[in-house]
mmCIF file of C-alpha atoms and ligand atoms in Angstrom:
data_model
loop_
_atom_site.group_PDB
_atom_site.id
_atom_site.type_symbol
_atom_site.label_atom_id
_atom_site.label_comp_id
_atom_site.label_asym_id
_atom_site.label_seq_id
_atom_site.Cartn_x
_atom_site.Cartn_y
_atom_site.Cartn_z
ATOM 1 C CA UNK A 153 16.361 10.279 -34.259
ATOM 2 C CA UNK A 154 15.775 6.624 -35.228
ATOM 3 C CA UNK A 155 15.800 3.688 -32.825
ATOM 4 C CA UNK A 156 19.071 2.304 -31.547
ATOM 5 C CA UNK A 157 20.667 -0.369 -33.735
ATOM 6 C CA UNK A 158 20.437 -3.019 -31.054
ATOM 7 C CA UNK A 159 18.203 -3.823 -28.073
ATOM 8 C CA UNK A 160 18.610 -6.330 -25.277
ATOM 9 C CA UNK A 161 15.104 -7.317 -24.225
ATOM 10 C CA UNK A 162 13.284 -9.923 -22.145
ATOM 11 C CA UNK A 163 11.894 -12.846 -24.168
ATOM 12 C CA UNK A 164 8.710 -11.647 -25.829
ATOM 13 C CA UNK A 165 5.140 -12.827 -25.253
ATOM 14 C CA UNK A 166 2.694 -12.883 -28.162
ATOM 15 C CA UNK A 167 -0.809 -12.882 -26.747
ATOM 16 C CA UNK A 168 -2.790 -13.536 -29.952
ATOM 17 C CA UNK A 169 -1.639 -16.152 -32.444
ATOM 18 C CA UNK A 170 -3.275 -18.470 -34.954
ATOM 19 C CA UNK A 171 -1.374 -21.730 -35.294
ATOM 20 C CA UNK A 172 -4.139 -23.711 -37.070
ATOM 21 C CA UNK A 173 -4.952 -27.404 -36.704
ATOM 22 C CA UNK A 174 -2.299 -29.604 -35.152
ATOM 23 C CA UNK A 175 -1.120 -31.935 -36.418
ATOM 24 C CA UNK A 176 -1.421 -30.130 -39.722
ATOM 25 C CA UNK A 177 0.748 -28.620 -42.446
ATOM 26 C CA UNK A 178 0.363 -24.967 -41.421
ATOM 27 C CA UNK A 179 0.838 -25.602 -37.686
ATOM 28 C CA UNK A 180 3.972 -27.600 -38.532
ATOM 29 C CA UNK A 181 5.244 -24.721 -40.662
ATOM 30 C CA UNK A 182 4.484 -21.779 -38.352
ATOM 31 C CA UNK A 183 4.848 -23.133 -34.789
ATOM 32 C CA UNK A 184 8.629 -23.648 -35.194
ATOM 33 C CA UNK A 185 8.976 -19.939 -36.093
ATOM 34 C CA UNK A 186 7.797 -18.752 -32.639
ATOM 35 C CA UNK A 187 10.997 -19.269 -30.654
ATOM 36 C CA UNK A 188 13.478 -18.013 -33.292
ATOM 37 C CA UNK A 189 11.384 -14.820 -33.325
ATOM 38 C CA UNK A 190 12.302 -14.257 -29.662
ATOM 39 C CA UNK A 191 8.926 -15.330 -28.266
ATOM 40 C CA UNK A 192 8.400 -18.018 -25.612
ATOM 41 C CA UNK A 193 4.743 -17.511 -24.577
ATOM 42 C CA UNK A 194 1.773 -17.433 -26.958
ATOM 43 C CA UNK A 195 -1.970 -17.145 -26.467
ATOM 44 C CA UNK A 196 -3.427 -19.581 -28.994
ATOM 45 C CA UNK A 197 -6.694 -18.745 -30.747
ATOM 46 C CA UNK A 198 -9.395 -21.434 -30.961
ATOM 47 C CA UNK A 199 -10.917 -20.690 -34.396
ATOM 48 C CA UNK A 200 -10.004 -23.990 -35.974
ATOM 49 C CA UNK A 201 -12.020 -25.418 -38.850
ATOM 50 C CA UNK A 202 -14.013 -27.488 -39.559
ATOM 51 C CA UNK A 203 -14.572 -27.432 -35.790
ATOM 52 C CA UNK A 204 -13.527 -24.717 -33.345
ATOM 53 C CA UNK A 205 -12.097 -25.537 -29.899
ATOM 54 C CA UNK A 206 -15.206 -25.535 -27.695
ATOM 55 C CA UNK A 207 -14.301 -27.895 -24.829
ATOM 56 C CA UNK A 208 -11.525 -28.184 -22.271
ATOM 57 C CA UNK A 209 -10.625 -31.661 -23.509
ATOM 58 C CA UNK A 210 -10.223 -30.380 -27.070
ATOM 59 C CA UNK A 211 -8.108 -27.445 -25.900
ATOM 60 C CA UNK A 212 -5.823 -29.747 -23.899
ATOM 61 C CA UNK A 213 -5.461 -32.142 -26.822
ATOM 62 C CA UNK A 214 -4.650 -29.187 -29.106
ATOM 63 C CA UNK A 215 -2.041 -28.037 -26.584
ATOM 64 C CA UNK A 216 -0.442 -31.517 -26.523
ATOM 65 C CA UNK A 217 -0.226 -31.490 -30.311
ATOM 66 C CA UNK A 218 1.436 -28.061 -30.293
ATOM 67 C CA UNK A 219 3.857 -29.225 -27.602
ATOM 68 C CA UNK A 220 4.738 -32.150 -29.869
ATOM 69 C CA UNK A 221 5.846 -29.588 -32.465
ATOM 70 C CA UNK A 222 7.773 -27.343 -30.029
ATOM 71 C CA UNK A 223 7.772 -28.213 -26.334
ATOM 72 C CA UNK A 224 9.818 -25.130 -25.383
ATOM 73 C CA UNK A 225 6.900 -22.700 -25.802
ATOM 74 C CA UNK A 226 4.287 -21.899 -23.147
ATOM 75 C CA UNK A 227 0.926 -22.208 -24.906
ATOM 76 C CA UNK A 228 -1.936 -20.345 -23.253
ATOM 77 C CA UNK A 229 -5.056 -22.068 -24.536
ATOM 78 C CA UNK A 230 -8.524 -20.697 -25.214
ATOM 79 C CA UNK A 231 -12.069 -21.823 -25.925
ATOM 80 C CA UNK A 232 -14.351 -20.441 -28.649
ATOM 81 C CA UNK A 233 -17.437 -18.828 -27.116
ATOM 82 C CA UNK A 234 -20.223 -21.129 -28.248
ATOM 83 C CA UNK A 235 -23.700 -22.200 -27.120
ATOM 84 C CA UNK A 236 -22.381 -25.631 -26.099
ATOM 85 C CA UNK A 237 -20.185 -24.145 -23.331
ATOM 86 C CA UNK A 238 -21.688 -24.381 -19.827
ATOM 87 C CA UNK A 239 -20.721 -22.727 -16.524
ATOM 88 C CA UNK A 240 -19.403 -26.160 -15.437
ATOM 89 C CA UNK A 241 -17.116 -26.238 -18.449
ATOM 90 C CA UNK A 242 -15.800 -22.796 -17.437
ATOM 91 C CA UNK A 243 -15.014 -24.088 -13.921
ATOM 92 C CA UNK A 244 -13.305 -27.102 -15.496
ATOM 93 C CA UNK A 245 -11.386 -24.715 -17.781
ATOM 94 C CA UNK A 246 -10.117 -22.763 -14.799
ATOM 95 C CA UNK A 247 -8.857 -25.933 -13.123
ATOM 96 C CA UNK A 248 -7.201 -27.047 -16.369
ATOM 97 C CA UNK A 249 -5.331 -23.746 -16.778
ATOM 98 C CA UNK A 250 -7.237 -22.554 -19.834
ATOM 99 C CA UNK A 251 -6.510 -18.831 -20.111
ATOM 100 C CA UNK A 252 -9.449 -17.340 -21.980
ATOM 101 C CA UNK A 253 -12.646 -17.628 -23.991
ATOM 102 C CA UNK A 254 -12.680 -15.904 -27.367
ATOM 103 C CA UNK A 255 -15.809 -14.318 -28.765
ATOM 104 C CA UNK A 256 -16.056 -13.975 -32.534
ATOM 105 C CA UNK A 257 -18.783 -11.870 -34.099
ATOM 106 C CA UNK A 258 -20.636 -14.270 -36.363
ATOM 107 C CA UNK A 259 -19.450 -13.907 -39.949
ATOM 108 C CA UNK A 260 -16.987 -11.058 -39.394
ATOM 109 C CA UNK A 261 -13.715 -12.897 -39.938
ATOM 110 C CA UNK A 262 -11.987 -16.202 -40.732
ATOM 111 C CA UNK A 263 -13.793 -19.198 -39.167
ATOM 112 C CA UNK A 264 -16.350 -17.046 -37.359
ATOM 113 C CA UNK A 265 -19.438 -18.828 -38.685
ATOM 114 C CA UNK A 266 -19.976 -20.378 -35.230
ATOM 115 C CA UNK A 267 -19.649 -16.960 -33.600
ATOM 116 C CA UNK A 268 -22.012 -14.842 -31.527
ATOM 117 C CA UNK A 269 -24.688 -12.361 -32.556
ATOM 118 C CA UNK A 270 -25.486 -11.239 -29.006
ATOM 119 C CA UNK A 271 -23.942 -11.756 -25.575
ATOM 120 C CA UNK A 272 -27.355 -12.061 -23.865
ATOM 121 C CA UNK A 273 -27.578 -15.870 -24.148
ATOM 122 C CA UNK A 274 -24.141 -16.195 -22.523
ATOM 123 C CA UNK A 275 -24.985 -14.477 -19.243
ATOM 124 C CA UNK A 276 -24.373 -17.503 -16.979
ATOM 125 C CA UNK A 277 -21.126 -18.349 -18.742
ATOM 126 C CA UNK A 278 -19.851 -14.749 -18.561
ATOM 127 C CA UNK A 279 -20.800 -14.491 -14.878
ATOM 128 C CA UNK A 280 -18.887 -17.704 -14.164
ATOM 129 C CA UNK A 281 -15.892 -16.395 -16.097
ATOM 130 C CA UNK A 282 -16.003 -13.232 -13.996
ATOM 131 C CA UNK A 283 -16.119 -15.283 -10.776
ATOM 132 C CA UNK A 284 -13.398 -17.718 -11.883
ATOM 133 C CA UNK A 285 -11.038 -15.120 -13.369
ATOM 134 C CA UNK A 286 -11.147 -16.500 -16.915
ATOM 135 C CA UNK A 287 -10.432 -13.849 -19.537
ATOM 136 C CA UNK A 288 -12.966 -12.841 -22.199
ATOM 137 C CA UNK A 289 -11.106 -12.170 -25.442
ATOM 138 C CA UNK A 290 -13.105 -10.039 -27.820
ATOM 139 C CA UNK A 291 -12.863 -9.775 -31.558
ATOM 140 C CA UNK A 292 -14.288 -6.274 -31.356
ATOM 141 C CA UNK A 293 -16.210 -5.835 -34.569
ATOM 142 C CA UNK A 294 -19.833 -6.049 -35.584
ATOM 143 C CA UNK A 295 -20.456 -7.946 -38.811
ATOM 144 C CA UNK A 296 -20.640 -5.768 -41.922
ATOM 145 C CA UNK A 297 -24.175 -4.759 -42.815
ATOM 146 C CA UNK A 298 -24.567 -2.231 -45.629
ATOM 147 C CA UNK A 299 -28.233 -1.705 -44.702
ATOM 148 C CA UNK A 300 -27.107 -0.500 -41.257
ATOM 149 C CA UNK A 301 -24.164 1.493 -42.592
ATOM 150 C CA UNK A 302 -21.599 -0.977 -41.221
ATOM 151 C CA UNK A 303 -18.471 -1.634 -43.273
ATOM 152 C CA UNK A 304 -14.994 -2.866 -42.367
ATOM 153 C CA UNK A 305 -14.036 0.771 -41.748
ATOM 154 C CA UNK A 306 -16.446 1.378 -38.844
ATOM 155 C CA UNK A 307 -17.105 -2.198 -37.654
ATOM 156 C CA UNK A 308 -14.811 -1.769 -34.628
ATOM 157 C CA UNK A 309 -16.190 1.632 -33.576
ATOM 158 C CA UNK A 310 -19.706 0.173 -33.767
ATOM 159 C CA UNK A 311 -18.708 -2.650 -31.423
ATOM 160 C CA UNK A 312 -17.537 -0.323 -28.630
ATOM 161 C CA UNK A 313 -21.015 0.165 -27.090
ATOM 162 C CA UNK A 314 -21.171 -3.632 -26.653
ATOM 163 C CA UNK A 315 -17.825 -3.519 -24.855
ATOM 164 C CA UNK A 316 -19.172 -0.773 -22.574
ATOM 165 C CA UNK A 317 -22.262 -2.906 -21.814
ATOM 166 C CA UNK A 318 -20.106 -5.914 -20.951
ATOM 167 C CA UNK A 319 -17.918 -3.854 -18.611
ATOM 168 C CA UNK A 320 -21.023 -2.447 -16.902
ATOM 169 C CA UNK A 321 -22.680 -5.851 -16.482
ATOM 170 C CA UNK A 322 -19.511 -7.728 -15.469
ATOM 171 C CA UNK A 323 -17.320 -5.109 -13.791
ATOM 172 C CA UNK A 324 -14.719 -7.610 -12.574
ATOM 173 C CA UNK A 325 -14.521 -9.665 -15.759
ATOM 174 C CA UNK A 326 -11.032 -9.615 -17.263
ATOM 175 C CA UNK A 327 -11.443 -8.490 -20.873
ATOM 176 C CA UNK A 328 -9.015 -8.145 -23.762
ATOM 177 C CA UNK A 329 -10.135 -6.062 -26.704
ATOM 178 C CA UNK A 330 -8.071 -7.905 -29.284
ATOM 179 C CA UNK A 331 -6.207 -6.216 -32.138
ATOM 180 C CA UNK A 332 -7.334 -2.620 -31.515
ATOM 181 C CA UNK A 333 -7.207 -0.685 -34.789
ATOM 182 C CA UNK A 334 -8.803 2.676 -33.993
ATOM 183 C CA UNK A 335 -8.231 5.729 -31.843
ATOM 184 C CA UNK A 336 -11.770 5.160 -30.498
ATOM 185 C CA UNK A 337 -10.882 1.656 -29.316
ATOM 186 C CA UNK A 338 -7.697 2.861 -27.602
ATOM 187 C CA UNK A 339 -9.558 5.647 -25.851
ATOM 188 C CA UNK A 340 -12.359 3.308 -24.756
ATOM 189 C CA UNK A 341 -9.953 0.714 -23.326
ATOM 190 C CA UNK A 342 -8.112 3.480 -21.475
ATOM 191 C CA UNK A 343 -11.382 4.622 -19.897
ATOM 192 C CA UNK A 344 -11.844 1.350 -17.961
ATOM 193 C CA UNK A 345 -10.057 -0.143 -14.959
ATOM 194 C CA UNK A 346 -7.061 -2.442 -15.082
ATOM 195 C CA UNK A 347 -9.157 -5.562 -15.762
ATOM 196 C CA UNK A 348 -9.783 -4.273 -19.312
ATOM 197 C CA UNK A 349 -6.810 -4.180 -21.676
ATOM 198 C CA UNK A 350 -6.103 -4.218 -25.392
ATOM 199 C CA UNK A 351 -3.755 -6.099 -27.664
ATOM 200 C CA UNK A 352 -2.100 -4.408 -30.610
ATOM 201 C CA UNK A 353 -0.680 -6.262 -33.587
ATOM 202 C CA UNK A 354 2.639 -5.554 -35.250
ATOM 203 C CA UNK A 355 1.116 -4.933 -38.671
ATOM 204 C CA UNK A 356 -1.501 -2.393 -37.548
ATOM 205 C CA UNK A 357 1.377 -0.237 -36.276
ATOM 206 C CA UNK A 358 2.421 0.358 -39.871
ATOM 207 C CA UNK A 359 -0.456 -0.424 -42.253
ATOM 208 C CA UNK A 360 -3.173 1.930 -43.504
ATOM 209 C CA UNK A 361 -6.307 1.165 -45.486
ATOM 210 C CA UNK A 362 -4.468 1.936 -48.739
ATOM 211 C CA UNK A 363 -1.878 -0.744 -48.000
ATOM 212 C CA UNK A 364 -4.329 -3.620 -47.775
ATOM 213 C CA UNK A 365 -6.561 -2.423 -50.583
ATOM 214 C CA UNK A 366 -3.494 -2.817 -52.816
ATOM 215 C CA UNK A 367 -2.070 -6.075 -51.419
ATOM 216 C CA UNK A 368 -4.005 -9.142 -50.250
ATOM 217 C CA UNK A 369 -1.143 -10.165 -47.956
ATOM 218 C CA UNK A 370 -1.880 -7.046 -45.877
ATOM 219 C CA UNK A 371 -5.592 -7.804 -45.647
ATOM 220 C CA UNK A 372 -6.947 -8.896 -42.285
ATOM 221 C CA UNK A 373 -9.823 -8.298 -39.889
ATOM 222 C CA UNK A 374 -10.107 -5.856 -38.326
ATOM 223 C CA UNK A 375 -8.677 -3.982 -41.303
ATOM 224 C CA UNK A 376 -6.036 -1.285 -40.995
ATOM 225 C CA UNK A 377 -7.524 2.198 -40.944
ATOM 226 C CA UNK A 378 -6.446 5.868 -41.049
ATOM 227 C CA UNK A 379 -3.201 7.721 -40.221
ATOM 228 C CA UNK A 380 -4.761 9.147 -37.034
ATOM 229 C CA UNK A 381 -5.850 5.661 -35.929
ATOM 230 C CA UNK A 382 -2.334 4.368 -36.538
ATOM 231 C CA UNK A 383 -0.911 7.243 -34.487
ATOM 232 C CA UNK A 384 -3.219 6.280 -31.612
ATOM 233 C CA UNK A 385 -1.936 2.678 -31.724
ATOM 234 C CA UNK A 386 1.682 3.848 -31.705
ATOM 235 C CA UNK A 387 0.877 6.104 -28.765
ATOM 236 C CA UNK A 388 -0.791 3.184 -26.948
ATOM 237 C CA UNK A 389 2.399 1.145 -27.468
ATOM 238 C CA UNK A 390 4.801 3.726 -26.051
ATOM 239 C CA UNK A 391 2.428 4.957 -23.317
ATOM 240 C CA UNK A 392 0.871 1.605 -22.444
ATOM 241 C CA UNK A 393 1.480 1.460 -18.696
ATOM 242 C CA UNK A 394 0.173 -2.099 -18.856
ATOM 243 C CA UNK A 395 -3.042 -1.271 -20.729
ATOM 244 C CA UNK A 396 -1.824 -2.491 -24.122
ATOM 245 C CA UNK A 397 0.491 -5.316 -25.081
ATOM 246 C CA UNK A 398 1.568 -7.335 -28.105
ATOM 247 C CA UNK A 399 -0.844 -9.796 -29.685
ATOM 248 C CA UNK A 400 0.306 -10.163 -33.266
ATOM 249 C CA UNK A 401 -2.831 -11.852 -34.593
ATOM 250 C CA UNK A 402 -0.388 -13.672 -36.850
ATOM 251 C CA UNK A 403 -2.863 -15.434 -39.126
ATOM 252 C CA UNK A 404 -1.235 -17.750 -41.672
ATOM 253 C CA UNK A 405 -3.204 -18.757 -44.737
ATOM 254 C CA UNK A 406 -1.940 -20.943 -47.523
ATOM 255 C CA UNK A 407 -0.977 -18.891 -50.561
ATOM 256 C CA UNK A 408 -3.855 -20.486 -52.474
ATOM 257 C CA UNK A 409 -6.385 -19.015 -50.001
ATOM 258 C CA UNK A 410 -4.931 -15.547 -50.533
ATOM 259 C CA UNK A 411 -4.561 -15.636 -54.295
ATOM 260 C CA UNK A 412 -7.126 -18.114 -55.553
ATOM 261 C CA UNK A 413 -10.546 -17.385 -56.972
ATOM 262 C CA UNK A 414 -13.328 -16.371 -54.594
ATOM 263 C CA UNK A 415 -13.054 -14.401 -51.367
ATOM 264 C CA UNK A 416 -9.538 -13.826 -50.166
ATOM 265 C CA UNK A 417 -8.849 -15.114 -46.643
ATOM 266 C CA UNK A 418 -8.415 -12.450 -43.937
ATOM 267 C CA UNK A 419 -5.140 -12.639 -42.015
ATOM 268 C CA UNK A 420 -1.573 -11.297 -42.047
ATOM 269 C CA UNK A 421 1.277 -13.708 -41.240
ATOM 270 C CA UNK A 422 3.734 -12.040 -38.857
ATOM 271 C CA UNK A 423 4.937 -14.777 -36.468
ATOM 272 C CA UNK A 424 8.551 -15.169 -37.662
ATOM 273 C CA UNK A 425 9.444 -11.463 -37.365
ATOM 274 C CA UNK A 426 6.944 -10.250 -34.783
ATOM 275 C CA UNK A 427 9.390 -8.043 -32.869
ATOM 276 C CA UNK A 428 11.165 -6.762 -35.966
ATOM 277 C CA UNK A 429 7.867 -5.587 -37.453
ATOM 278 C CA UNK A 430 7.099 -3.616 -34.266
ATOM 279 C CA UNK A 431 10.534 -1.971 -34.299
ATOM 280 C CA UNK A 432 10.299 -1.227 -38.023
ATOM 281 C CA UNK A 433 6.909 0.430 -37.469
ATOM 282 C CA UNK A 434 8.409 2.506 -34.661
ATOM 283 C CA UNK A 435 11.331 3.570 -36.853
ATOM 284 C CA UNK A 436 8.904 4.652 -39.566
ATOM 285 C CA UNK A 437 6.762 6.471 -36.977
ATOM 286 C CA UNK A 438 9.813 8.324 -35.677
ATOM 287 C CA UNK A 439 10.719 9.360 -39.231
ATOM 288 C CA UNK A 440 7.180 10.702 -39.765
ATOM 289 C CA UNK A 441 7.172 12.471 -36.401
ATOM 290 C CA UNK A 442 4.249 10.327 -35.178
ATOM 291 C CA UNK A 443 6.123 9.312 -32.018
ATOM 292 C CA UNK A 444 8.423 11.418 -29.843
ATOM 293 C CA UNK A 445 11.940 9.898 -29.733
ATOM 294 C CA UNK A 446 12.174 10.070 -25.944
ATOM 295 C CA UNK A 447 8.924 8.052 -25.625
ATOM 296 C CA UNK A 448 10.554 4.921 -27.093
ATOM 297 C CA UNK A 449 12.301 3.713 -23.951
ATOM 298 C CA UNK A 450 13.663 0.243 -23.232
ATOM 299 C CA UNK A 451 11.114 0.038 -20.406
ATOM 300 C CA UNK A 452 8.193 0.795 -22.739
ATOM 301 C CA UNK A 453 9.422 -1.793 -25.254
ATOM 302 C CA UNK A 454 10.027 -4.476 -22.633
ATOM 303 C CA UNK A 455 6.592 -3.855 -21.114
ATOM 304 C CA UNK A 456 4.690 -3.926 -24.410
ATOM 305 C CA UNK A 457 6.586 -6.865 -25.914
ATOM 306 C CA UNK A 458 6.872 -9.009 -22.803
ATOM 307 C CA UNK A 459 6.030 -7.891 -19.279
ATOM 308 C CA UNK A 460 2.517 -6.462 -19.529
ATOM 309 C CA UNK A 461 0.990 -9.443 -21.326
ATOM 310 C CA UNK A 462 2.589 -11.934 -18.952
ATOM 311 C CA UNK A 463 1.403 -9.946 -15.936
ATOM 312 C CA UNK A 464 -2.170 -9.775 -17.242
ATOM 313 C CA UNK A 465 -2.332 -13.558 -17.752
ATOM 314 C CA UNK A 466 -0.442 -14.382 -14.562
ATOM 315 C CA UNK A 467 2.576 -15.825 -16.387
ATOM 316 C CA UNK A 468 5.934 -15.440 -14.617
ATOM 317 C CA UNK A 469 8.230 -12.672 -15.850
ATOM 318 C CA UNK A 470 10.536 -13.712 -18.692
ATOM 319 C CA UNK A 471 13.734 -15.513 -17.765
ATOM 320 C CA UNK A 472 15.202 -15.577 -21.259
ATOM 321 C CA UNK A 473 16.832 -12.591 -22.933
ATOM 322 C CA UNK A 474 17.065 -11.701 -26.588
ATOM 323 C CA UNK A 475 19.236 -9.385 -28.625
ATOM 324 C CA UNK A 476 17.441 -7.675 -31.500
ATOM 325 C CA UNK A 477 19.637 -6.155 -34.206
ATOM 326 C CA UNK A 478 18.708 -3.845 -37.034
ATOM 327 C CA UNK A 479 19.221 -5.312 -40.505
ATOM 328 C CA UNK A 480 20.306 -8.756 -39.264
ATOM 329 C CA UNK A 481 17.598 -10.623 -41.184
ATOM 330 C CA UNK A 482 15.667 -10.590 -44.453
ATOM 331 C CA UNK A 483 12.008 -11.574 -44.698
ATOM 332 C CA UNK A 484 11.785 -14.437 -47.215
ATOM 333 C CA UNK A 485 9.376 -14.323 -50.166
ATOM 334 C CA UNK A 486 7.468 -17.185 -48.554
ATOM 335 C CA UNK A 487 7.653 -19.986 -45.979
ATOM 336 C CA UNK A 488 7.269 -23.454 -47.452
ATOM 337 C CA UNK A 489 6.487 -26.569 -45.438
ATOM 338 C CA UNK A 490 7.595 -30.140 -46.040
ATOM 339 C CA UNK A 491 4.071 -31.118 -47.057
ATOM 340 C CA UNK A 492 3.459 -28.360 -49.585
ATOM 341 C CA UNK A 493 1.965 -25.577 -47.453
ATOM 342 C CA UNK A 494 3.178 -22.118 -48.480
ATOM 343 C CA UNK A 495 2.536 -18.910 -46.557
ATOM 344 C CA UNK A 496 3.612 -15.400 -47.580
ATOM 345 C CA UNK A 497 4.843 -13.309 -44.641
ATOM 346 C CA UNK A 498 4.225 -9.633 -43.994
ATOM 347 C CA UNK A 499 6.817 -7.331 -45.636
ATOM 348 C CA UNK A 500 8.171 -10.201 -47.788
ATOM 349 C CA UNK A 501 11.581 -9.416 -49.256
ATOM 350 C CA UNK A 502 12.418 -6.548 -46.889
ATOM 351 C CA UNK A 503 15.480 -6.221 -44.659
ATOM 352 C CA UNK A 504 14.450 -6.816 -41.058
ATOM 353 C CA UNK A 505 15.615 -6.778 -37.454
ATOM 354 C CA UNK A 506 17.118 -10.133 -36.485
ATOM 355 C CA UNK A 507 16.712 -11.893 -33.128
ATOM 356 C CA UNK A 508 19.278 -13.873 -31.171
ATOM 357 C CA UNK A 509 18.724 -15.591 -27.805
ATOM 358 C CA UNK A 510 21.477 -14.562 -25.367
HETATM 359 C C1 NCD B 1301 -7.886 -14.434 -38.317
HETATM 360 C C2 NCD B 1301 -7.677 -15.827 -38.891
HETATM 361 O O1 NCD B 1301 -7.202 -15.927 -40.017
HETATM 362 O O2 NCD B 1301 -7.957 -16.806 -38.199
HETATM 363 N N1 NCD B 1301 -7.912 -13.493 -39.403
HETATM 364 C C3 NCD B 1301 -7.679 -12.169 -39.331
HETATM 365 O O3 NCD B 1301 -7.869 -11.492 -40.341
HETATM 366 N N2 NCD B 1301 -7.226 -11.589 -38.237
HETATM 367 C C4 NCD B 1301 -9.113 -14.387 -37.480
HETATM 368 C C5 NCD B 1301 -9.205 -13.156 -36.639
HETATM 369 O O4 NCD B 1301 -8.464 -13.000 -35.666
HETATM 370 O O5 NCD B 1301 -10.032 -12.291 -36.970
HETATM 371 ZN ZN1 ZN B 1302 -6.963 -13.358 -34.607
#
């Protein structure tokens, strides 16, 4: 039995988005796609280049610039875990309403060259985050290292001992294991208390390793993995109970960075159809028998897409409502900005669920 043809849901919250530098051509292209997608709260990642967001003042200025593009969205801002951040800056962040601090493993993904190799030097900062209730957002991979047997396929599993160490050392620290891609990650997050949660992207609910090895627009970090990993993510969605919620990791890159010579940029662009991609993945999972039809309840969908993420970050429950209809939209071949930016979305050219605010 497939999904219903139509759902009435609370406005969605997307707790992991890349909007890029603002003002800037990509931010101006992608930020206006948030609200039409049925989303009114986003957690904004700080991995800007040539300089990541490492201070409260920079985060607040970035927020103002995003508000200048669309003032109707609630932007939860974050800092990039960096040696320049002090415990005082964390206390200032709390007062300023900054929601989290994101740790990137050095060299593992886009704009991670300022990232961390070890959490040891950050003890005072992490302790202050624990005391102040600021969230630690983890890109949960270790950098690839052929000599140590680490590749994109096991980089997340190899990070999980570090997550366990962090939970042991900082038992009250609120932690998000971002973009879980493996059954191991789901199981590990489930083993901790309610201060440790995971985000799941829309694209990892449908992609496998074969899909990105054949198409650069499906390539991201962490990379999509095996059928059993995908089943675990689908199970985490429908049996979340607040442990897992949507963070699309929508990561727009100009078409030239995906197709040009040299390394292809990691990131899948999903912002404009975030909810539709989740529902499409669920429909496909139902057809494969990966998810039991009675597990896909309106309550599970509303929790994963909206309520659980808001609750974790202390954002009020959604006031707005959206109607999502099967087949009411088509994913364009690309999104083009006024100043020449061009970004290819996930599942370009496919029929898609459409969203209407009601
Ligand atoms: C992200 C980006 O493009 O900024 N890329 C990605 O593949 N997910 C960075 C990240 O979240 O790893
Ligand atoms: Zn990301």
